[in-house]
Each structure stands twice: as structure tokens, then as C-alpha cells.
Amino acid sequence: MRRAIDFIYDKFVGSFVKIIGIVMVLTILLQIFSRAFMKVPFAWTEEFSRITFMWFCFLGSGLAMKHKAHLGIDYLVNKMSEKRQKIFNIIINIIICVFSFIITFYGIRMMLVMHKQVSSVMRIPMSYFYAVIPVTGMLFLIVSLYMLWESLSNSKFNNSIPKER
């Protein structure tokens, strides 16, 4: 299970985020070049850089969650006993699962509604902009379910082994 999640996030999503980041930078550089040196700048670069920025940020947050790199204040958690820390970790993962499900569910609904509208310059469906929301929700859900499973299995495993004196 761990290898599959590592493959999905590190190889697939990580590579996709890198490619999107490069494309975003190149698009913004092209936009700057066309504004500075051409009489008529490219119209599509602003819209395309916006969609790549959205995908870059949202998918990057899914990677950050997998690597536990999101901002967190753990001062109070570190003051708790080990048993309370495990319980707290389980509660947090359940909350993240619920939040991830809500993001995925309503992201899909919003994406379906926005498919009827097209972008002003590139004339592509706006659902391409909003499709990243349910994708990120699914990435959050997969990681949070795995972390919850890992927390529950570790707590059961640790409780079943008698402590040495």
C-alpha cells in the first residue's frame, strides 16, 4: 500500500507538478516578452498562466499533505501524553477525511456546472479550471485514509504488546 501511494504521489503527481511549474514559468515569460517587445501581446498567456497556477498550487498542496509539509502548530500536541497524541491524530485524520470528501463531492458538482461556460480568450470550458478541486480532494482523501489506517493499526499494534518493566 505504501509503495502504491509513494508511486502515485512522488512519481506521477510530483512529475506532473514539475511539468506544470515549468509550463507556467515559460508562459509567464512569454507574456512578459510579448508585452515588452511586441506591439500586440499574446492574449492567451494570461489565461493559460492562471489555469497552470491553479493546478500547480492545488496539486502541490496534495503533495505537501502526503509529506506532512503543511503548516502546523504542534506545541500543544507535544505537551500531550503519547496515548492522547494518537487519539488526537486519529481525530484530525477523520476531520481531514470528511473535509476531503466534501471538497471532492462539491468540486465535481461545481465542475459539471462550470462546463457550460467557456473562458473568455481561449474558449475552453471553465470546468478545466475547476477540475483540479475534485482531483485535489481525492488526493487528500487517499492520503488521509492511509494516515488514518496507519494511525489505527499502529495504535492497535502498540496496545496489544505488553510494556516491559
Coordinates of N, CA and C in Angstrom, one line a residue:
M1 N 0.8 -1.2 0.0 CA 0.0 0.0 0.0 C 0.9 1.3 0.0
R2 N 1.9 1.2 0.8 CA 2.8 2.4 0.9 C 3.5 2.7 -0.4
R3 N 3.9 1.6 -1.1 CA 4.6 1.8 -2.4 C 3.7 2.4 -3.4
A4 N 2.4 2.0 -3.4 CA 1.5 2.5 -4.4 C 1.2 4.0 -4.1
I5 N 1.1 4.4 -2.9 CA 0.9 5.8 -2.6 C 2.1 6.6 -2.9
D6 N 3.3 6.0 -2.6 CA 4.6 6.7 -3.0 C 4.7 6.9 -4.5
F7 N 4.3 5.9 -5.2 CA 4.4 6.0 -6.7 C 3.4 7.0 -7.2
I8 N 2.1 7.0 -6.7 CA 1.1 8.0 -7.2 C 1.6 9.4 -6.9
Y9 N 2.0 9.6 -5.7 CA 2.3 11.0 -5.3 C 3.7 11.5 -5.7
D10 N 4.7 10.7 -5.5 CA 6.1 11.1 -5.8 C 6.4 11.1 -7.3
K11 N 6.0 10.0 -7.9 CA 6.3 9.8 -9.4 C 5.3 10.5 -10.3
F12 N 4.1 10.2 -10.1 CA 3.0 10.7 -11.0 C 2.7 12.2 -10.7
V13 N 2.2 12.4 -9.5 CA 1.7 13.8 -9.2 C 2.9 14.7 -9.1
G14 N 4.0 14.3 -8.5 CA 5.2 15.1 -8.4 C 5.8 15.5 -9.8
S15 N 5.8 14.6 -10.7 CA 6.3 14.9 -12.0 C 5.3 15.8 -12.7
F16 N 4.0 15.6 -12.6 CA 3.0 16.5 -13.2 C 3.1 17.9 -12.7
V17 N 3.4 18.1 -11.3 CA 3.5 19.4 -10.8 C 4.8 20.1 -11.3
K18 N 5.8 19.3 -11.5 CA 7.1 19.9 -12.0 C 6.8 20.4 -13.5
I19 N 6.2 19.6 -14.3 CA 5.9 19.9 -15.7 C 5.0 21.2 -15.7
I20 N 4.0 21.2 -14.9 CA 3.1 22.3 -14.8 C 3.8 23.6 -14.4
G21 N 4.7 23.5 -13.4 CA 5.5 24.6 -13.0 C 6.4 25.2 -14.1
I22 N 7.0 24.3 -14.8 CA 7.9 24.7 -16.0 C 7.0 25.4 -17.0
V23 N 5.9 24.8 -17.3 CA 5.0 25.4 -18.4 C 4.5 26.8 -17.9
M24 N 4.2 26.9 -16.6 CA 3.7 28.1 -16.1 C 4.7 29.2 -16.2
V25 N 6.0 28.9 -15.8 CA 7.0 29.9 -15.9 C 7.3 30.3 -17.3
L26 N 7.3 29.3 -18.2 CA 7.5 29.7 -19.6 C 6.4 30.5 -20.2
T27 N 5.2 30.2 -19.8 CA 4.0 31.0 -20.2 C 4.1 32.5 -19.7
I28 N 4.5 32.6 -18.5 CA 4.6 34.0 -17.9 C 5.8 34.7 -18.5
L29 N 6.9 34.0 -18.8 CA 8.0 34.7 -19.5 C 7.6 35.1 -20.9
L30 N 6.8 34.3 -21.6 CA 6.3 34.6 -22.9 C 5.4 35.8 -22.8
Q31 N 4.6 35.9 -21.8 CA 3.7 37.0 -21.6 C 4.5 38.3 -21.4
I32 N 5.5 38.2 -20.5 CA 6.4 39.4 -20.3 C 7.1 39.8 -21.6
F33 N 7.6 38.9 -22.3 CA 8.3 39.2 -23.6 C 7.3 39.8 -24.6
S34 N 6.1 39.3 -24.7 CA 5.2 39.8 -25.7 C 4.7 41.2 -25.3
R35 N 4.6 41.5 -24.0 CA 4.2 42.8 -23.6 C 5.3 43.8 -23.8
A36 N 6.5 43.4 -23.6 CA 7.6 44.3 -23.6 C 8.1 44.6 -25.1
F37 N 8.1 43.6 -25.9 CA 8.7 43.7 -27.2 C 7.8 43.7 -28.4
M38 N 6.6 43.3 -28.2 CA 5.7 43.2 -29.4 C 4.6 44.3 -29.3
K39 N 4.1 44.7 -30.4 CA 3.1 45.7 -30.5 C 1.8 45.2 -29.8
V40 N 1.4 43.9 -30.2 CA 0.2 43.3 -29.6 C 0.6 42.1 -28.8
P41 N 0.4 42.2 -27.5 CA 0.8 41.0 -26.7 C -0.1 39.8 -26.9
F42 N 0.4 38.6 -26.6 CA -0.5 37.5 -26.7 C -1.6 37.5 -25.7
A43 N -2.8 37.3 -26.1 CA -4.0 37.4 -25.2 C -4.1 36.1 -24.4
W44 N -3.7 35.0 -24.9 CA -4.0 33.7 -24.2 C -3.1 33.4 -23.1
T45 N -1.9 34.1 -23.0 CA -0.9 33.8 -22.0 C -1.4 34.0 -20.5
E46 N -2.2 35.1 -20.4 CA -2.7 35.4 -19.0 C -3.6 34.3 -18.5
E47 N -4.5 33.9 -19.4 CA -5.5 32.9 -19.0 C -4.8 31.5 -18.8
F48 N -3.9 31.2 -19.7 CA -3.2 29.9 -19.5 C -2.3 29.9 -18.3
S49 N -1.7 31.0 -18.0 CA -0.9 31.0 -16.8 C -1.7 30.9 -15.5
R50 N -2.9 31.5 -15.6 CA -3.9 31.3 -14.4 C -4.3 29.9 -14.2
I51 N -4.6 29.2 -15.3 CA -5.0 27.8 -15.1 C -3.8 26.9 -14.6
T52 N -2.6 27.2 -15.2 CA -1.5 26.4 -14.7 C -1.1 26.7 -13.3
F53 N -1.3 28.0 -12.8 CA -1.1 28.3 -11.5 C -2.0 27.6 -10.5
M54 N -3.3 27.6 -10.9 CA -4.3 26.9 -10.1 C -3.9 25.4 -9.9
W55 N -3.6 24.7 -11.0 CA -3.2 23.3 -11.0 C -2.0 23.1 -10.2
F56 N -1.0 24.0 -10.3 CA 0.3 23.9 -9.6 C 0.1 24.0 -8.1
C57 N -0.7 25.0 -7.7 CA -1.0 25.2 -6.3 C -1.8 24.1 -5.6
F58 N -2.9 23.7 -6.3 CA -3.7 22.7 -5.7 C -3.0 21.3 -5.6
L59 N -2.4 20.9 -6.7 CA -1.7 19.6 -6.7 C -0.5 19.6 -5.8
G60 N 0.2 20.8 -5.7 CA 1.3 20.9 -4.8 C 0.8 20.8 -3.3
S61 N -0.4 21.2 -3.0 CA -0.9 21.1 -1.7 C -1.2 19.6 -1.4
G62 N -1.6 18.8 -2.4 CA -1.8 17.4 -2.2 C -0.4 16.7 -1.9
L63 N 0.6 17.1 -2.6 CA 2.0 16.6 -2.3 C 2.4 17.0 -0.9
A64 N 2.1 18.3 -0.5 CA 2.5 18.7 0.8 C 1.8 17.9 1.9
M65 N 0.6 17.6 1.7 CA -0.1 16.8 2.7 C 0.5 15.4 2.8
K66 N 0.9 14.8 1.7 CA 1.5 13.5 1.7 C 2.8 13.5 2.5
H67 N 3.5 14.6 2.3 CA 4.8 14.7 3.0 C 4.7 15.4 4.4
K68 N 3.5 15.6 4.8 CA 3.2 16.3 6.1 C 4.0 17.6 6.2
A69 N 3.9 18.4 5.1 CA 4.7 19.6 5.0 C 3.8 20.9 5.2
H70 N 2.5 20.7 5.5 CA 1.6 21.8 5.7 C 2.0 22.4 7.0
L71 N 1.7 23.7 7.2 CA 1.9 24.4 8.4 C 1.1 23.8 9.5
G72 N 1.7 23.6 10.6 CA 1.1 23.1 11.8 C 1.7 23.6 13.1
I73 N 0.8 23.8 14.0 CA 1.3 24.2 15.4 C 1.2 23.0 16.3
D74 N 2.3 22.4 16.6 CA 2.3 21.2 17.4 C 2.8 21.4 18.9
Y75 N 2.8 22.6 19.3 CA 3.2 22.9 20.7 C 2.3 22.2 21.7
L76 N 1.0 22.3 21.5 CA 0.1 21.7 22.5 C 0.1 20.1 22.3
V77 N 0.2 19.7 21.1 CA 0.2 18.2 20.9 C 1.5 17.6 21.5
N78 N 2.6 18.3 21.4 CA 3.8 17.7 22.0 C 3.7 17.7 23.6
K79 N 2.9 18.5 24.1 CA 2.7 18.5 25.6 C 1.8 17.4 26.1
M80 N 1.1 16.7 25.1 CA 0.2 15.6 25.5 C 0.9 14.3 25.7
S81 N 0.3 13.4 26.4 CA 0.8 12.1 26.5 C 0.8 11.4 25.2
E82 N 1.5 10.3 25.0 CA 1.6 9.6 23.8 C 0.3 9.0 23.4
K83 N -0.5 8.5 24.3 CA -1.8 8.0 24.0 C -2.8 9.1 23.5
R84 N -2.7 10.3 24.2 CA -3.6 11.4 23.7 C -3.1 11.9 22.3
Q85 N -1.8 11.9 22.1 CA -1.4 12.3 20.7 C -1.9 11.3 19.7
K86 N -2.0 10.0 19.9 CA -2.5 9.1 19.0 C -4.0 9.4 18.7
I87 N -4.7 9.6 19.8 CA -6.2 9.9 19.7 C -6.4 11.2 18.9
F88 N -5.6 12.2 19.3 CA -5.7 13.4 18.6 C -5.4 13.3 17.1
N89 N -4.4 12.5 16.8 CA -4.0 12.2 15.4 C -5.2 11.5 14.6
I90 N -5.8 10.6 15.3 CA -6.9 9.9 14.7 C -8.1 10.8 14.4
I91 N -8.4 11.7 15.4 CA -9.5 12.7 15.2 C -9.2 13.6 14.1
I92 N -7.9 14.1 14.0 CA -7.5 15.0 12.9 C -7.7 14.4 11.6
N93 N -7.3 13.1 11.5 CA -7.4 12.4 10.2 C -8.8 12.1 9.8
I94 N -9.7 11.9 10.7 CA -11.1 11.8 10.4 C -11.7 13.1 9.9
I95 N -11.3 14.2 10.5 CA -11.8 15.5 10.1 C -11.3 15.8 8.7
I96 N -10.0 15.4 8.4 CA -9.4 15.6 7.1 C -10.2 14.8 6.0
C97 N -10.5 13.5 6.4 CA -11.3 12.7 5.5 C -12.6 13.3 5.1
V98 N -13.3 13.8 6.2 CA -14.6 14.4 5.9 C -14.5 15.7 5.0
F99 N -13.5 16.5 5.3 CA -13.2 17.7 4.5 C -12.9 17.3 3.1
S100 N -12.1 16.3 2.9 CA -11.7 15.8 1.6 C -12.9 15.3 0.8
F101 N -13.8 14.6 1.5 CA -15.0 14.1 0.8 C -15.8 15.3 0.3
I102 N -16.0 16.3 1.2 CA -16.8 17.4 0.8 C -16.2 18.2 -0.3
I103 N -14.8 18.4 -0.3 CA -14.2 19.0 -1.5 C -14.4 18.3 -2.7
T104 N -14.3 16.9 -2.7 CA -14.4 16.1 -3.9 C -15.8 16.2 -4.4
F105 N -16.8 16.0 -3.5 CA -18.2 16.0 -3.9 C -18.7 17.3 -4.5
Y106 N -18.4 18.4 -3.8 CA -18.9 19.7 -4.3 C -18.0 20.2 -5.4
G107 N -16.7 19.7 -5.5 CA -15.9 20.1 -6.6 C -16.4 19.5 -7.9
I108 N -16.8 18.2 -7.8 CA -17.4 17.6 -9.0 C -18.7 18.3 -9.5
R109 N -19.5 18.7 -8.5 CA -20.8 19.4 -8.8 C -20.4 20.7 -9.5
M110 N -19.5 21.5 -8.9 CA -19.1 22.8 -9.5 C -18.5 22.6 -10.9
M111 N -17.7 21.6 -11.0 CA -17.1 21.3 -12.3 C -18.1 21.1 -13.4
L112 N -19.1 20.3 -13.0 CA -20.2 20.0 -14.0 C -21.0 21.2 -14.4
V113 N -21.2 22.1 -13.4 CA -22.0 23.3 -13.7 C -21.1 24.3 -14.6
M114 N -19.8 24.3 -14.3 CA -18.9 25.3 -15.0 C -18.6 24.8 -16.4
H115 N -18.9 23.5 -16.7 CA -18.6 23.0 -18.0 C -19.4 23.7 -19.1
K116 N -20.5 24.3 -18.7 CA -21.4 25.0 -19.7 C -20.8 26.4 -20.1
Q117 N -19.9 26.9 -19.3 CA -19.2 28.2 -19.6 C -17.9 28.0 -20.2
V118 N -17.5 28.9 -21.0 CA -16.2 28.9 -21.7 C -15.4 30.1 -21.2
S119 N -14.0 29.9 -21.3 CA -13.2 31.0 -20.9 C -13.2 32.1 -22.0
S120 N -12.9 33.3 -21.6 CA -13.1 34.5 -22.5 C -12.1 34.5 -23.6
V121 N -10.9 34.1 -23.5 CA -9.9 34.2 -24.5 C -9.7 32.9 -25.2
M122 N -9.4 31.8 -24.5 CA -9.0 30.6 -25.1 C -10.2 29.7 -25.5
R123 N -11.4 30.1 -25.0 CA -12.6 29.5 -25.4 C -12.7 28.0 -25.0
I124 N -12.1 27.6 -23.9 CA -12.1 26.3 -23.4 C -13.1 26.2 -22.2
P125 N -13.7 25.1 -22.0 CA -14.7 25.0 -20.9 C -14.1 25.4 -19.5
M126 N -14.8 26.1 -18.7 CA -14.3 26.6 -17.4 C -14.1 25.4 -16.5
S127 N -14.7 24.2 -16.8 CA -14.5 23.1 -16.0 C -13.1 22.6 -15.9
Y128 N -12.3 23.0 -17.0 CA -10.9 22.6 -16.9 C -10.1 23.4 -15.8
F129 N -10.6 24.6 -15.5 CA -10.1 25.4 -14.4 C -10.4 24.7 -13.1
Y130 N -11.7 24.3 -13.0 CA -12.2 23.8 -11.7 C -12.0 22.3 -11.5
A131 N -11.6 21.6 -12.5 CA -11.4 20.1 -12.3 C -10.3 19.8 -11.3
V132 N -9.4 20.7 -11.0 CA -8.4 20.5 -10.0 C -8.9 20.4 -8.6
I133 N -10.1 20.9 -8.4 CA -10.6 20.9 -7.0 C -11.0 19.4 -6.6
P134 N -11.8 18.7 -7.4 CA -12.1 17.3 -7.0 C -10.8 16.4 -7.1
V135 N -9.9 16.7 -8.0 CA -8.7 15.9 -8.1 C -7.9 16.1 -6.8
T136 N -7.8 17.3 -6.3 CA -7.1 17.5 -5.1 C -7.8 16.9 -3.9
G137 N -9.1 17.0 -3.9 CA -9.9 16.4 -2.9 C -9.7 14.9 -2.8
M138 N -9.6 14.2 -4.0 CA -9.3 12.8 -4.0 C -7.9 12.5 -3.5
L139 N -6.9 13.4 -3.8 CA -5.5 13.2 -3.3 C -5.5 13.3 -1.8
F140 N -6.2 14.3 -1.3 CA -6.3 14.5 0.2 C -7.0 13.3 0.8
L141 N -8.1 12.8 0.2 CA -8.8 11.7 0.7 C -8.0 10.4 0.8
I142 N -7.2 10.1 -0.3 CA -6.4 8.9 -0.3 C -5.3 9.0 0.8
V143 N -4.7 10.1 0.9 CA -3.6 10.3 1.9 C -4.2 10.2 3.4
S144 N -5.3 10.9 3.6 CA -5.9 11.0 4.9 C -6.4 9.6 5.3
L145 N -7.0 8.8 4.4 CA -7.4 7.5 4.7 C -6.3 6.6 5.0
Y146 N -5.2 6.7 4.3 CA -4.0 5.9 4.6 C -3.4 6.3 5.9
M147 N -3.3 7.6 6.2 CA -2.8 8.0 7.5 C -3.7 7.6 8.7
L148 N -5.0 7.6 8.4 CA -6.0 7.1 9.4 C -5.8 5.6 9.7
W149 N -5.7 4.9 8.6 CA -5.4 3.4 8.7 C -4.1 3.1 9.4
E150 N -3.1 3.9 9.1 CA -1.8 3.7 9.7 C -1.9 4.1 11.2
S151 N -2.6 5.1 11.5 CA -2.7 5.5 13.0 C -3.5 4.5 13.7
L152 N -4.6 4.0 13.1 CA -5.4 2.9 13.8 C -4.6 1.6 14.0
S153 N -3.9 1.2 12.9 CA -3.2 0.0 13.0 C -2.0 0.1 14.0
N154 N -1.4 1.2 14.0 CA -0.3 1.4 14.9 C -0.7 1.5 16.4
S155 N -1.9 2.1 16.6 CA -2.4 2.2 18.0 C -2.8 0.8 18.5
K156 N -3.5 0.0 17.6 CA -3.9 -1.3 18.0 C -2.7 -2.2 18.2
F157 N -1.7 -2.0 17.4 CA -0.4 -2.9 17.5 C 0.3 -2.5 18.8
N158 N 0.4 -1.2 19.1 CA 1.1 -0.8 20.3 C 0.4 -1.2 21.5
N159 N -1.0 -1.2 21.5 CA -1.8 -1.5 22.7 C -1.8 -3.0 22.9
S160 N -1.5 -3.8 21.9 CA -1.6 -5.3 22.1 C -0.3 -5.8 22.6
I161 N 0.8 -5.1 22.5 CA 2.1 -5.5 23.0 C 2.2 -5.1 24.5
P162 N 2.4 -6.0 25.4 CA 2.6 -5.6 26.8 C 3.9 -4.8 27.0
K163 N 3.9 -3.8 27.8 CA 5.0 -3.0 28.0 C 6.0 -3.7 29.0
E164 N 7.3 -3.6 28.7 CA 8.2 -4.2 29.6 C 8.5 -3.3 30.8
R165 N 8.8 -4.0 31.9 CA 9.0 -3.2 33.1 C 10.5 -3.2 33.5

